[in-house]
């Protein structure tokens, strides 16, 4: 029997009914079609807490979380955020601070939060042109495992999920 080993889990987080806030979900949907080797894709939408049991069962070596975040950058900007930078941030569309949600896993797996600066946050099924372009760039980086090439968010900025 051929068993596919999962080394990474990607959570696509956000509300796909609110324009660019759905970028994490749209990226996860595209990756589901591509089926990258060694990566399991989860469509978390606005309830990432519903996927904690899966993390407990599978214990991947890496968790990648993709979502939109207000970082004070140009629309479509992509940044990596250390999980600790999400400390105390209540993700308004998700309800629970990410750092609290994942605290029990922080010592046993590598966690990468990837944020995209939104332009459009109104009710819409479409991504803005800037975020659609960022989606294309980020998909290539994820498929080629080049996440380290994404700049870290500078400490002076603070990310908030719309």
Coordinates of C-alpha atoms in Angstrom, one line a residue:
X1 CA 0.0 0.0 0.0
X2 CA 1.3 3.5 -0.9
X3 CA 0.8 5.9 2.0
X4 CA 1.4 9.6 1.4
X5 CA 3.4 11.0 4.3
X6 CA 2.3 14.4 5.4
X7 CA 5.2 16.6 6.5
X8 CA 3.2 19.9 6.3
X9 CA -0.3 21.0 6.9
X10 CA -1.6 24.2 5.3
X11 CA -4.6 26.0 6.8
X12 CA -6.4 28.3 4.4
X13 CA -8.1 30.8 6.8
X14 CA -10.5 33.6 6.1
X15 CA -14.0 34.5 4.9
X16 CA -14.3 33.8 1.2
X17 CA -17.5 35.9 1.1
X18 CA -15.5 39.1 2.1
X19 CA -13.3 39.7 -0.9
X20 CA -9.6 39.7 -0.1
X21 CA -10.3 38.2 3.4
X22 CA -10.8 34.9 1.5
X23 CA -7.3 34.8 0.0
X24 CA -6.1 32.1 2.4
X25 CA -9.1 29.9 1.4
X26 CA -8.6 30.6 -2.3
X27 CA -4.9 29.6 -2.0
X28 CA -5.9 26.4 -0.2
X29 CA -8.5 25.6 -2.9
X30 CA -5.9 26.0 -5.6
X31 CA -3.4 23.8 -3.7
X32 CA -6.0 21.1 -3.3
X33 CA -6.1 20.9 -7.1
X34 CA -2.3 20.8 -7.4
X35 CA -1.9 18.2 -4.6
X36 CA 1.7 19.2 -3.6
X37 CA 3.8 16.2 -2.3
X38 CA 4.0 16.0 1.5
X39 CA 1.5 18.8 2.1
X40 CA -2.0 18.3 3.4
X41 CA -4.5 21.2 2.7
X42 CA -7.2 22.2 5.1
X43 CA -10.0 24.7 4.3
X44 CA -10.4 26.3 7.7
X45 CA -12.3 29.4 6.6
X46 CA -13.3 31.3 9.8
X47 CA -13.0 28.4 12.2
X48 CA -9.4 27.2 12.4
X49 CA -10.1 25.9 15.9
X50 CA -12.2 23.2 14.3
X51 CA -9.0 21.7 12.9
X52 CA -7.0 21.3 16.1
X53 CA -8.0 17.7 16.6
X54 CA -6.6 16.9 13.2
X55 CA -3.2 18.5 14.2
X56 CA -3.3 16.4 17.4
X57 CA -3.8 13.2 15.3
X58 CA -1.3 13.9 12.5
X59 CA 1.4 15.8 14.3
X60 CA 3.0 17.3 11.1
X61 CA 6.5 18.8 11.2
X62 CA 5.2 22.1 9.9
X63 CA 2.0 24.1 10.0
X64 CA 1.5 26.8 7.5
X65 CA -1.3 29.3 8.0
X66 CA -2.4 31.6 5.2
X67 CA -4.7 34.5 5.8
X68 CA -5.3 38.2 5.0
X69 CA -4.0 40.7 7.5
X70 CA -4.0 44.5 7.9
X71 CA -0.3 45.2 8.2
X72 CA -0.2 48.8 7.0
X73 CA 1.5 47.8 3.7
X74 CA 0.5 48.1 0.0
X75 CA -2.4 45.9 -1.0
X76 CA -1.1 42.5 -2.1
X77 CA 2.0 42.6 0.1
X78 CA 3.0 39.2 1.4
X79 CA 4.8 38.8 4.8
X80 CA 5.7 36.0 7.1
X81 CA 4.7 36.6 10.7
X82 CA 6.2 34.8 13.7
X83 CA 3.4 33.2 15.7
X84 CA 4.5 35.3 18.7
X85 CA 3.7 38.5 16.8
X86 CA 0.0 37.4 16.8
X87 CA 0.1 37.4 20.6
X88 CA -2.9 39.3 22.0
X89 CA -4.4 39.8 18.5
X90 CA -8.0 38.8 18.4
X91 CA -8.6 37.8 14.8
X92 CA -12.0 39.5 14.5
X93 CA -13.3 37.1 11.8
X94 CA -12.0 34.1 13.6
X95 CA -12.6 34.9 17.3
X96 CA -9.6 33.3 19.1
X97 CA -6.0 34.7 19.1
X98 CA -3.8 32.5 16.9
X99 CA -1.1 32.3 19.5
X100 CA -3.5 31.0 22.1
X101 CA -5.1 28.6 19.7
X102 CA -1.8 26.9 18.8
X103 CA 0.2 27.3 22.1
X104 CA 0.1 23.5 22.8
X105 CA 1.8 22.8 19.4
X106 CA 4.4 25.6 19.4
X107 CA 7.3 23.4 20.8
X108 CA 6.8 20.4 18.6
X109 CA 6.2 21.8 15.1
X110 CA 7.5 24.6 13.0
X111 CA 4.7 27.2 12.4
X112 CA 4.6 29.8 9.7
X113 CA 2.0 32.4 9.4
X114 CA 1.8 34.0 5.9
X115 CA -0.3 37.2 5.6
X116 CA -1.5 39.1 2.5
X117 CA -2.5 42.7 2.8
X118 CA -6.1 43.1 1.6
X119 CA -7.5 45.8 -0.6
X120 CA -11.1 44.8 -0.7
X121 CA -12.9 43.7 2.5
X122 CA -16.5 44.2 1.4
X123 CA -18.9 41.4 0.6
X124 CA -17.6 39.9 -2.6
X125 CA -16.6 36.5 -4.0
X126 CA -13.8 38.1 -6.0
X127 CA -10.2 39.0 -5.0
X128 CA -8.9 42.5 -5.8
X129 CA -6.4 42.5 -8.7
X130 CA -3.5 43.2 -6.2
X131 CA -4.4 40.2 -4.0
X132 CA -5.2 38.0 -7.0
X133 CA -1.6 38.7 -8.2
X134 CA -0.3 38.0 -4.7
X135 CA -2.2 34.7 -4.7
X136 CA -0.3 33.6 -7.9
X137 CA 3.1 34.6 -6.4
X138 CA 2.3 32.8 -3.1
X139 CA 1.1 29.7 -4.8
X140 CA 4.4 29.4 -6.6
X141 CA 6.4 30.0 -3.4
X142 CA 4.4 27.3 -1.6
X143 CA 4.7 24.8 -4.4
X144 CA 8.4 25.3 -4.6
X145 CA 8.9 25.4 -0.8
X146 CA 10.4 28.9 -0.9
X147 CA 8.7 30.4 2.1
X148 CA 11.9 31.7 3.5
X149 CA 12.1 34.2 0.6
X150 CA 8.9 35.9 1.9
X151 CA 10.0 38.9 4.0
X152 CA 9.3 39.0 7.7
X153 CA 6.9 41.6 8.9
X154 CA 8.9 44.4 10.5
X155 CA 8.4 44.8 14.2
X156 CA 7.0 48.3 13.9
X157 CA 4.0 47.0 12.0
X158 CA 1.3 45.0 13.7
X159 CA -0.9 42.6 11.9
X160 CA -4.6 42.5 12.4
X161 CA -6.9 40.2 10.5
X162 CA -9.8 42.1 8.9

